[in-house]
Short mmCIF file of C-alpha atoms in Angstrom, two decimals:
data_model
loop_
_atom_site.label_atom_id
_atom_site.label_comp_id
_atom_site.label_asym_id
_atom_site.label_seq_id
_atom_site.Cartn_x
_atom_site.Cartn_y
_atom_site.Cartn_z
CA MET C 1 150.37 125.67 129.12
CA ALA C 2 147.83 126.93 126.60
CA LYS C 3 147.04 130.64 126.74
CA GLN C 4 143.60 131.33 128.22
CA ARG C 5 141.01 132.67 125.80
CA ARG C 6 140.27 136.40 126.23
CA TRP C 7 136.62 137.48 126.22
CA PRO C 8 135.05 140.96 126.44
CA PRO C 9 134.00 142.20 129.89
CA ASN C 10 131.06 140.25 131.37
CA VAL C 11 131.19 137.68 128.55
CA GLY C 12 132.28 134.07 128.97
CA VAL C 13 131.37 130.46 128.28
CA ASN C 14 128.97 128.56 130.52
CA MET C 15 128.05 124.93 129.81
CA GLY C 16 129.31 125.26 126.26
CA ARG C 17 127.30 128.42 125.54
CA VAL C 18 128.47 132.04 125.31
CA ARG C 19 126.88 134.10 128.07
CA PHE C 20 126.64 137.75 129.07
CA ARG C 21 126.50 138.01 132.86
CA LYS C 22 126.76 141.08 135.06
CA ALA C 23 126.09 141.55 138.76
CA ILE C 24 123.16 143.69 139.91
CA PRO C 25 124.16 146.28 142.51
CA PRO C 26 123.45 144.87 146.02
CA ASP C 27 120.97 147.62 146.91
CA LEU C 28 118.88 146.75 143.83
CA ALA C 29 119.26 142.96 143.93
CA ILE C 30 116.42 142.62 146.48
CA VAL C 31 114.07 144.55 144.18
CA ALA C 32 115.20 142.54 141.15
CA GLY C 33 114.86 139.22 143.00
CA THR C 34 118.21 138.06 141.66
CA LYS C 35 121.89 138.88 142.10
CA ASP C 36 122.84 138.70 138.44
CA PHE C 37 121.55 139.74 135.03
CA GLN C 38 122.40 137.13 132.41
CA GLU C 39 121.60 136.31 128.81
CA TYR C 40 122.98 133.70 126.44
CA LEU C 41 124.32 135.18 123.23
CA PRO C 42 123.69 133.77 119.74
CA LEU C 43 127.37 132.87 119.32
CA ASP C 44 129.57 129.83 118.93
CA PRO C 45 132.27 129.45 121.64
CA SER C 46 134.88 129.71 118.87
CA ALA C 47 133.77 133.29 118.07
CA SER C 48 136.41 136.02 118.04
CA PHE C 49 136.77 138.75 120.66
CA ASP C 50 135.30 141.34 118.25
CA GLU C 51 132.32 139.12 117.37
CA ALA C 52 131.58 138.55 121.05
CA PHE C 53 131.91 142.26 121.82
CA GLU C 54 129.38 143.16 119.10
CA ALA C 55 126.97 140.38 120.10
CA ALA C 56 127.02 141.56 123.73
CA LYS C 57 126.02 145.16 122.93
CA PRO C 58 122.21 144.57 122.95
CA ALA C 59 122.47 142.59 126.21
CA ARG C 60 124.53 145.38 127.76
CA ALA C 61 121.88 147.96 126.72
CA ARG C 62 119.13 145.81 128.22
CA TYR C 63 121.14 145.49 131.44
CA ASP C 64 121.58 149.27 131.70
CA ALA C 65 117.87 149.90 131.08
CA PHE C 66 116.88 147.19 133.58
CA ILE C 67 119.13 148.60 136.32
CA LYS C 68 117.73 152.07 135.73
CA SER C 69 114.18 150.72 135.93
CA LEU C 70 114.87 149.20 139.34
CA SER C 71 115.72 152.57 140.85
CA ASN C 72 113.39 154.85 138.87
CA SER C 73 109.88 153.95 137.76
CA SER C 74 109.07 157.34 136.23
CA ILE C 75 108.50 157.15 132.49
CA ASP C 76 109.85 160.67 132.03
CA ALA C 77 113.28 159.57 133.26
CA PHE C 78 113.78 157.17 130.33
CA THR C 79 114.89 157.88 126.78
CA GLU C 80 113.23 156.26 123.80
CA ASN C 81 116.16 153.88 123.37
CA GLU C 82 116.21 152.84 127.02
CA LEU C 83 112.51 152.09 126.79
CA GLU C 84 113.11 150.01 123.64
CA ALA C 85 115.97 148.14 125.37
CA LEU C 86 113.71 147.33 128.33
CA ALA C 87 110.95 146.21 125.98
CA ALA C 88 113.47 143.95 124.22
CA LYS C 89 114.29 142.40 127.60
CA TYR C 90 110.62 141.50 128.12
CA LEU C 91 110.44 140.07 124.59
CA LYS C 92 113.46 137.89 125.30
CA LYS C 93 112.07 136.82 128.68
CA ALA C 94 108.84 135.73 126.94
CA ASP C 95 110.91 133.77 124.38
CA LEU C 96 109.39 135.81 121.56
CA LYS C 97 110.75 137.69 118.58
CA ARG C 98 109.25 140.69 116.83
CA GLY C 99 106.18 139.66 114.85
CA ASP C 100 105.72 136.26 116.56
CA LEU C 101 102.22 137.20 117.78
CA ALA C 102 101.08 138.63 114.45
CA LEU C 103 97.85 136.98 113.37
CA HIS C 104 99.38 135.10 110.42
CA ASN C 105 101.92 133.46 112.77
CA ILE C 106 99.35 132.02 115.21
CA GLY C 107 98.83 128.50 113.92
CA PRO C 108 98.87 124.89 115.15
CA GLU C 109 102.68 124.86 115.30
CA PHE C 110 102.73 128.00 117.47
CA ILE C 111 99.98 126.66 119.78
CA LYS C 112 101.87 123.37 120.20
CA ARG C 113 105.25 125.08 120.75
CA TYR C 114 103.92 127.10 123.70
CA GLU C 115 101.58 124.33 124.98
CA LEU C 116 98.47 126.46 124.63
CA GLU C 117 96.04 123.70 123.57
CA GLY C 118 94.41 123.62 127.02
CA VAL C 119 93.84 127.39 126.97
CA GLU C 120 91.92 127.16 123.69
CA GLU C 121 89.82 124.32 125.09
CA SER C 122 88.96 126.39 128.18
CA LEU C 123 87.98 129.41 126.08
CA GLY C 124 86.05 127.30 123.61
CA ARG C 125 87.50 129.32 120.74
CA LYS C 126 90.71 130.13 118.89
CA LEU C 127 93.25 132.37 120.61
CA THR C 128 93.55 135.91 119.28
CA THR C 129 96.51 138.26 119.27
CA ASP C 130 94.99 140.21 122.19
CA ASP C 131 94.61 136.99 124.19
CA LEU C 132 98.24 136.12 123.59
CA LYS C 133 99.44 139.59 124.59
CA LEU C 134 97.85 139.12 128.01
CA LEU C 135 99.16 135.56 128.34
CA PHE C 136 102.75 136.44 127.48
CA PHE C 137 102.77 139.86 129.17
CA PRO C 138 100.54 139.58 132.27
CA GLY C 139 101.77 142.93 133.51
CA LEU C 140 99.48 144.56 130.92
CA VAL C 141 96.54 143.80 133.22
CA GLU C 142 97.92 145.84 136.12
CA PRO C 143 97.11 149.38 134.81
CA ALA C 144 93.53 148.35 134.04
CA VAL C 145 93.13 146.75 137.47
CA ARG C 146 94.54 149.85 139.17
CA ALA C 147 92.28 152.10 137.14
CA LYS C 148 89.21 150.03 138.08
CA THR C 149 90.20 150.00 141.75
CA ALA C 150 90.91 153.73 141.75
CA THR C 151 87.59 154.47 140.06
CA ALA C 152 85.71 152.44 142.66
CA GLN C 153 87.53 154.27 145.46
CA ILE C 154 86.76 157.70 143.97
CA GLN C 155 83.08 156.82 143.49
CA LYS C 156 82.87 155.68 147.12
CA LEU C 157 84.55 158.90 148.29
CA ARG C 158 82.15 161.05 146.22
CA LYS C 159 79.17 159.25 147.70
CA GLU C 160 80.48 159.71 151.22
CA LEU C 161 81.11 163.42 150.57
CA GLY C 162 77.79 163.92 148.79
CA LEU C 163 79.45 165.05 145.55
CA SER C 164 77.86 164.70 142.14
CA GLU C 165 79.52 162.89 139.23
CA GLY C 166 82.33 164.75 137.51
CA GLY C 167 83.54 167.31 139.98
CA MET C 168 87.18 167.87 140.75
CA PHE C 169 88.33 164.25 140.78
CA SER C 170 89.58 162.38 137.73
CA VAL C 171 91.19 158.97 137.43
CA LYS C 172 94.12 158.64 135.03
CA PRO C 173 96.55 156.21 136.64
CA LYS C 174 99.94 156.52 134.95
CA PRO C 175 101.61 153.23 133.98
CA THR C 176 105.01 152.39 135.41
CA ILE C 177 108.06 152.07 133.18
CA HIS C 178 107.84 148.27 133.41
CA GLU C 179 104.21 148.28 132.34
CA LEU C 180 104.96 150.58 129.43
CA ALA C 181 107.91 148.43 128.43
CA GLN C 182 105.70 145.33 128.47
CA PHE C 183 103.16 147.19 126.35
CA ARG C 184 105.95 148.04 123.86
CA ALA C 185 107.10 144.40 123.88
CA ALA C 186 103.57 143.15 123.27
CA GLU C 187 103.10 145.60 120.40
CA ALA C 188 106.43 144.58 118.88
CA ALA C 189 105.50 140.90 119.16
CA ALA C 190 102.22 141.58 117.35
CA THR C 191 103.72 143.86 114.70
CA VAL C 192 104.69 142.72 111.21
CA ARG C 193 108.50 142.66 110.93
CA SER C 194 108.67 145.32 108.22
CA ARG C 195 107.26 147.86 110.68
CA GLN C 196 109.70 147.25 113.51
CA PRO C 197 111.82 150.23 114.63
CA GLN C 198 115.24 150.49 113.02
CA THR C 199 118.56 151.46 114.56
CA LEU C 200 121.45 153.37 113.02
CA SER C 201 123.34 150.08 112.66
CA TRP C 202 120.33 148.60 110.84
CA TRP C 203 120.50 151.43 108.30
CA TRP C 204 124.28 150.97 107.92
CA ASN C 205 123.86 147.26 107.17
CA ASP C 206 121.07 148.16 104.74
CA TYR C 207 123.51 150.53 102.98
CA LEU C 208 126.22 147.86 102.79
CA GLU C 209 123.73 145.46 101.23
CA TYR C 210 122.61 148.17 98.78
CA ARG C 211 126.27 148.69 97.80
CA GLY C 212 126.84 144.94 97.42
CA LEU C 213 129.41 144.97 100.25
CA THR C 214 128.14 141.77 101.83
CA ASP C 215 131.50 140.11 102.57
CA PRO C 216 132.72 141.42 105.94
CA GLU C 217 136.17 139.94 105.28
CA GLU C 218 136.72 141.92 102.07
CA ARG C 219 139.36 144.62 102.61
CA GLY C 220 137.27 147.49 101.25
CA THR C 221 134.33 146.54 103.45
CA LYS C 222 136.59 146.26 106.51
CA ARG C 223 138.01 149.71 105.79
CA ILE C 224 134.68 151.54 105.59
CA GLN C 225 133.35 149.49 108.52
CA ARG C 226 136.16 150.99 110.62
CA TYR C 227 135.02 154.48 109.59
CA TRP C 228 131.44 153.66 110.58
CA ASP C 229 132.51 152.13 113.92
CA ARG C 230 134.49 155.28 114.73
CA PHE C 231 131.42 157.43 113.97
CA LEU C 232 129.18 155.14 116.03
CA LEU C 233 131.40 155.70 119.05
CA SER C 234 130.50 159.39 118.81
CA VAL C 235 126.75 159.05 118.29
CA GLY C 236 125.92 155.72 119.94
CA ASP C 237 123.67 153.11 118.34
CA HIS C 238 120.01 153.88 118.91
CA ILE C 239 116.53 153.63 117.46
CA VAL C 240 116.08 156.27 114.75
CA THR C 241 113.53 158.88 115.80
CA SER C 242 112.84 162.51 114.87
CA ASP C 243 115.37 163.52 117.54
CA SER C 244 118.14 161.62 115.75
CA GLN C 245 118.83 164.43 113.24
CA GLN C 246 120.33 166.70 115.89
CA LEU C 247 122.27 163.83 117.50
CA ILE C 248 123.78 162.85 114.16
CA ASP C 249 124.74 166.43 113.24
CA ASP C 250 126.41 166.87 116.63
CA ALA C 251 128.26 163.56 116.27
CA LEU C 252 129.51 164.52 112.78
CA GLU C 253 130.90 167.77 114.16
CA ASP C 254 132.57 165.92 117.03
CA GLN C 255 134.02 163.37 114.63
CA ILE C 256 135.55 165.89 112.24
CA ALA C 257 136.92 168.03 115.11
CA TYR C 258 138.54 164.97 116.67
CA ARG C 259 139.99 163.50 113.47
CA VAL C 260 141.57 166.70 112.10
CA LYS C 261 143.81 166.64 115.16
CA GLU C 262 145.14 163.24 114.06
CA VAL C 263 144.98 163.23 110.24
CA THR C 264 144.74 165.73 107.39
CA VAL C 265 141.44 167.45 106.67
CA THR C 266 141.23 165.59 103.36
CA THR C 267 141.60 162.23 105.10
CA ALA C 268 139.02 163.15 107.74
CA LYS C 269 136.53 164.13 105.03
CA ARG C 270 137.24 160.99 103.02
CA GLU C 271 136.59 158.81 106.06
CA LEU C 272 133.15 160.39 106.43
CA SER C 273 132.13 159.98 102.78
CA GLU C 274 130.68 156.46 103.14
CA VAL C 275 129.16 157.33 106.51
CA LEU C 276 127.39 160.33 104.97
CA ALA C 277 126.20 158.23 102.03
CA ALA C 278 124.57 155.76 104.42
CA LEU C 279 123.05 158.52 106.56
CA ASN C 280 121.64 160.33 103.52
CA ARG C 281 120.15 157.10 102.20
CA MET C 282 118.42 156.81 105.57
CA ALA C 283 117.35 160.51 105.47
CA ARG C 284 115.67 160.05 102.08
CA LYS C 285 113.61 157.15 103.40
CA GLN C 286 112.28 158.98 106.48
CA ARG C 287 108.69 160.19 106.49
CA PRO C 288 108.74 163.14 106.21
CA LYS C 289 112.12 163.18 104.48
CA TRP C 290 115.06 164.66 106.33
CA PRO C 291 117.50 167.19 104.87
CA ASP C 292 120.84 165.83 103.69
CA PHE C 293 123.71 165.42 106.12
CA VAL C 294 126.91 167.18 105.05
CA VAL C 295 130.55 167.29 106.13
CA PRO C 296 130.80 169.82 108.97
CA GLU C 297 132.87 172.97 108.59
CA THR C 298 136.59 172.30 108.78
CA PRO C 299 139.48 174.63 109.62
CA PRO C 300 141.32 176.28 106.69
CA HIS C 301 144.11 174.06 105.41
CA GLU C 302 146.60 173.61 102.62
CA GLU C 303 147.39 170.19 101.29
CA ALA C 304 151.00 169.23 101.88
CA GLU C 305 152.89 168.91 98.63
CA ARG C 306 154.60 165.58 98.09
CA ASP C 307 158.02 166.11 96.58
CA PRO C 308 158.93 163.74 93.76
CA LEU C 309 162.04 161.62 94.02
CA SER C 310 165.07 163.41 92.65
CA VAL C 311 166.74 161.86 89.60
CA GLU C 312 169.60 160.68 91.83
CA ASP C 313 167.18 158.98 94.23
CA GLN C 314 165.24 157.41 91.36
CA ILE C 315 168.49 155.90 90.11
CA ILE C 316 169.28 154.58 93.60
CA LEU C 317 165.81 153.01 93.87
CA VAL C 318 165.78 151.38 90.42
CA LYS C 319 169.36 150.11 90.83
CA HIS C 320 168.41 148.60 94.18
CA CYS C 321 165.39 146.84 92.63
CA LEU C 322 167.45 145.46 89.75
CA ASP C 323 170.19 144.31 92.13
CA ASN C 324 167.62 142.43 94.20
CA PRO C 325 165.71 140.52 91.50
CA ASP C 326 164.33 137.86 93.87
CA ASP C 327 162.67 140.33 96.26
CA TRP C 328 158.93 140.77 95.74
CA VAL C 329 159.15 144.35 97.08
CA SER C 330 161.44 145.16 94.14
CA ALA C 331 158.60 144.28 91.75
CA VAL C 332 156.14 146.40 93.74
CA GLN C 333 158.36 149.49 93.77
CA LEU C 334 159.11 149.19 90.05
CA LEU C 335 155.37 149.15 89.35
CA GLU C 336 154.75 152.06 91.72
CA LEU C 337 157.40 154.14 89.98
CA GLN C 338 156.53 153.49 86.34
CA GLY C 339 152.75 153.11 86.61
CA GLY C 340 151.81 155.34 89.51
CA MET C 341 150.34 152.17 91.02
CA MET C 342 149.41 151.76 94.67
CA ALA C 343 150.02 148.58 96.66
CA LYS C 344 146.29 147.94 96.98
CA GLU C 345 145.87 148.10 93.20
CA ILE C 346 148.66 145.57 92.73
CA SER C 347 147.00 143.25 95.26
CA THR C 348 143.83 143.11 93.10
CA LEU C 349 145.62 141.94 89.95
CA GLN C 350 144.53 138.64 88.42
CA VAL C 351 146.37 136.28 86.09
CA ASP C 352 144.30 137.61 83.18
CA ASP C 353 145.59 141.13 83.90
CA LEU C 354 149.25 140.27 83.26
CA PHE C 355 150.60 140.59 79.70
CA LEU C 356 154.34 140.35 80.25
CA GLU C 357 155.32 138.71 76.94
CA GLY C 358 155.36 140.16 73.45
CA MET C 359 156.55 143.47 72.03
CA TYR C 360 154.69 145.69 74.50
CA PRO C 361 154.66 144.12 77.97
CA HIS C 362 151.98 145.66 80.16
CA ILE C 363 149.62 145.18 83.08
CA VAL C 364 145.89 145.90 83.04
CA VAL C 365 144.59 147.61 86.18
CA ARG C 366 140.86 146.95 86.30
CA GLN C 367 140.08 148.12 89.85
CA GLY C 368 140.87 151.66 90.88
CA LYS C 369 140.30 154.17 93.64
CA THR C 370 138.37 156.38 91.21
CA VAL C 371 136.44 155.81 88.00
CA ALA C 372 139.42 157.05 85.99
CA ARG C 373 142.04 154.96 87.76
CA PRO C 374 141.50 151.69 85.76
CA ARG C 375 144.18 151.71 83.05
CA VAL C 376 146.99 149.96 81.16
CA VAL C 377 150.54 150.25 82.54
CA PRO C 378 153.40 149.56 80.09
CA ILE C 379 156.42 147.81 81.63
CA VAL C 380 159.70 149.39 80.49
CA LEU C 381 161.80 148.93 83.65
CA GLY C 382 162.69 145.68 85.39
CA LEU C 383 160.52 143.38 83.28
CA ASN C 384 162.37 140.24 84.43
CA VAL C 385 162.15 141.29 88.10
CA ILE C 386 158.39 141.83 87.73
CA LYS C 387 157.92 138.53 85.88
CA THR C 388 159.78 136.66 88.62
CA ASN C 389 158.02 138.23 91.59
CA ILE C 390 154.59 139.48 90.54
CA HIS C 391 152.61 136.49 91.84
CA GLU C 392 154.46 136.52 95.15
CA ALA C 393 153.88 140.29 95.38
CA ILE C 394 150.12 139.89 94.85
CA ARG C 395 150.02 137.22 97.56
CA ARG C 396 152.09 139.25 100.04
CA LEU C 397 149.96 142.36 99.50
CA ASP C 398 146.75 140.51 100.36
CA VAL C 399 146.74 141.96 103.90
CA GLN C 400 144.85 144.66 105.81
CA ASP C 401 147.47 147.33 105.04
CA PRO C 402 149.04 146.35 101.69
CA SER C 403 151.33 149.37 101.51
CA ALA C 404 152.96 148.76 104.93
CA THR C 405 156.02 146.74 103.83
CA PRO C 406 156.84 148.65 100.60
CA ARG C 407 156.37 151.93 102.47
CA SER C 408 158.64 150.78 105.29
CA ARG C 409 161.36 149.69 102.86
CA LEU C 410 161.22 153.01 101.04
CA LYS C 411 161.42 155.02 104.25
CA LYS C 412 164.36 152.95 105.44
CA MET C 413 166.21 153.33 102.14
CA PHE C 414 165.82 157.13 102.10
CA GLU C 415 165.74 157.77 105.87
CA GLY C 416 162.04 158.64 105.99
CA LYS C 417 162.18 161.15 103.12
CA TYR C 418 159.66 159.39 100.86
CA THR C 419 156.53 157.24 100.98
CA SER C 420 154.85 155.23 98.23
CA HIS C 421 152.67 158.22 97.34
CA HIS C 422 155.78 160.16 96.34
CA LEU C 423 156.42 157.59 93.59
CA ARG C 424 153.00 158.32 92.05
CA HIS C 425 153.88 162.03 91.94
CA THR C 426 157.32 161.28 90.52
CA ILE C 427 155.93 159.86 87.27
CA ARG C 428 154.07 163.13 86.64
CA VAL C 429 157.27 165.16 87.01
CA ASN C 430 159.23 162.69 84.87
CA GLY C 431 156.66 162.95 82.11
CA THR C 432 156.66 166.74 82.14
CA ALA C 433 160.47 166.92 82.24
CA ASN C 434 160.71 164.60 79.22
CA ASN C 435 158.03 166.43 77.18
CA VAL C 436 155.49 163.60 77.29
CA SER C 437 151.93 164.72 76.57
CA TYR C 438 149.50 164.98 79.45
CA LEU C 439 147.13 162.74 77.48
CA ALA C 440 149.71 159.93 77.62
CA LEU C 441 150.17 160.47 81.36
CA GLN C 442 146.40 160.28 81.82
CA THR C 443 146.33 157.02 79.92
CA ILE C 444 149.09 155.41 81.99
CA CYS C 445 148.24 156.79 85.43
CA GLY C 446 144.46 157.04 85.17
CA TRP C 447 144.21 160.61 86.43
CA SER C 448 141.10 162.04 84.87
CA ASP C 449 139.58 161.01 81.54
CA GLY C 450 137.78 157.78 82.34
CA SER C 451 136.67 157.27 78.72
CA ILE C 452 140.29 157.08 77.57
CA ASN C 453 141.13 154.49 80.18
CA ARG C 454 138.07 152.34 79.47
CA GLN C 455 139.08 152.35 75.81
CA MET C 456 142.62 151.34 76.76
CA LEU C 457 141.29 148.36 78.70
CA LYS C 458 139.84 147.03 75.46
CA TYR C 459 143.28 147.15 73.86
CA GLY C 460 144.69 145.32 76.84
CA LYS C 461 142.91 142.09 75.93
CA ALA C 462 144.99 139.14 74.80
CA GLY C 463 145.46 139.06 71.03
CA LEU C 464 145.20 142.82 70.58
CA ALA C 465 148.26 143.88 72.54
CA ASP C 466 150.95 143.58 69.88
CA SER C 467 148.75 144.93 67.09
CA SER C 468 147.38 148.00 68.87
CA GLU C 469 148.77 151.31 67.63
CA VAL C 470 147.38 152.98 70.75
CA LEU C 471 149.23 150.56 73.02
CA LYS C 472 152.36 150.98 70.96
CA ALA C 473 152.20 154.78 71.36
CA THR C 474 151.59 154.46 75.11
CA HIS C 475 154.55 152.10 75.43
CA GLN C 476 156.73 154.61 73.57
CA ALA C 477 155.52 157.38 75.88
CA SER C 478 156.52 155.29 78.90
CA LEU C 479 160.01 154.81 77.43
CA GLU C 480 160.29 158.60 77.17
CA ILE C 481 159.03 159.15 80.72
CA HIS C 482 161.73 156.88 82.13
CA LYS C 483 164.52 157.40 79.60
CA HIS C 484 166.85 158.77 82.30
CA LEU C 485 166.62 155.34 84.00
CA ARG C 486 166.79 153.07 80.97
CA HIS C 487 170.59 152.85 81.07
CA LEU C 488 170.30 150.88 84.34
CA GLU C 489 168.66 147.94 82.53
CA PRO C 490 171.11 145.16 81.49
CA PRO C 491 171.32 144.43 77.77
CA LYS C 492 168.67 142.02 76.49
CA GLY C 493 169.58 138.42 77.10
CA GLU C 494 171.87 139.27 80.00
CA LYS C 495 170.58 137.95 83.31
CA ILE C 496 171.05 139.88 86.52
CA VAL C 497 172.99 137.98 89.19
CA ARG C 498 172.53 139.22 92.73
CA LEU C 499 175.85 139.61 94.59
CA ARG C 500 175.95 137.93 97.99
#
């Protein structure tokens, strides 16, 4: 029996369409005139759970605002966002989108779509935006009617009491929340799209587009999207108003306080970097401009030092990799050890980045975590293992958490003593112990001087590799860094045979 599809709460498929449906509390159903609130979502029935959950958020907000409006008609009881959600409900009920009633959109096609030809004939003129507001949102007439009725009643009372005009009576009937929401909906329908109110999520998507991160399936985009989603849980998605500054600052403080209990302070700050960049882009575009958002104060901390692998453990690791030449993880760990590479960097390698033949075999790393990280990594250990498994390694690392399997293997081999990050620190210690210049370590590991590494990328092009004196010197430096491991390599021409 096939497993039943799981949908988010209150979401399901009805007549082939994805629908949000939620019951109205019995005591309010009589006022609402219906037992259920329902909206069809702009989704295909094959959509994922996450896609359906996101698509249902606006409908859920409209439901909450609608339920509140049934039990409380006072405008003062509603926030700006609840009022906007209720207005969006009236827009949807009228089958309109923002800007649909703008003057430039009222043409023959619009008149025909809504069957308004007879109305124009009755009026003897073209319909205006104000006409359409009243047609699509008839509730707008109610405040005016009440005001006229109230005025007539007050005038009658004055006459009966013999009072002159003015006096102590004034008529300012206050609109209900539904009338105000319809007014907002009508204004939105008549407003040019560029002037519509924008939510925090709108600004985040604007930032992603600005950064060129338009592929939601790309690993980097998925990663920073998780950071944003975590922040949004703290602040809530809402229309950006002048009150949003305080809400955002409070949410940032909550976020950092919560995360430092689970991860290091450095990680918590790093997770907020893209969020802050998006928020500050938004702040600069406000009128008047807002001050920049910053990382909230964090508790004092010291970064934990990562111990390098001891020489004995390095020998165990390299011997294991050479003894398992058909294992793609062997290739990964050899690259992590001798190039300070991370699994994610390896996963980004292309065929044109691999130069594993010739006098100075090397790999070009073009994408890095920092500007300096792009570099050229000479291969002086396990060349045949890397040649055999590099393509499989790149394929296997093309996952959400590329470092998971190599990290797990390393922990298992050394009983949890090391992670992949320890290998990156090991090359630094090896270089220092073997009197290799820091400049050479920079060139291989991409630590600081970006100009050096960009220059090295030029030498990494096909045709220049074997003739480059710079590449030759870097290759020699790598031999020195790992000279205490070179004896583990079999003589040239001798093939490693894995014992079974």
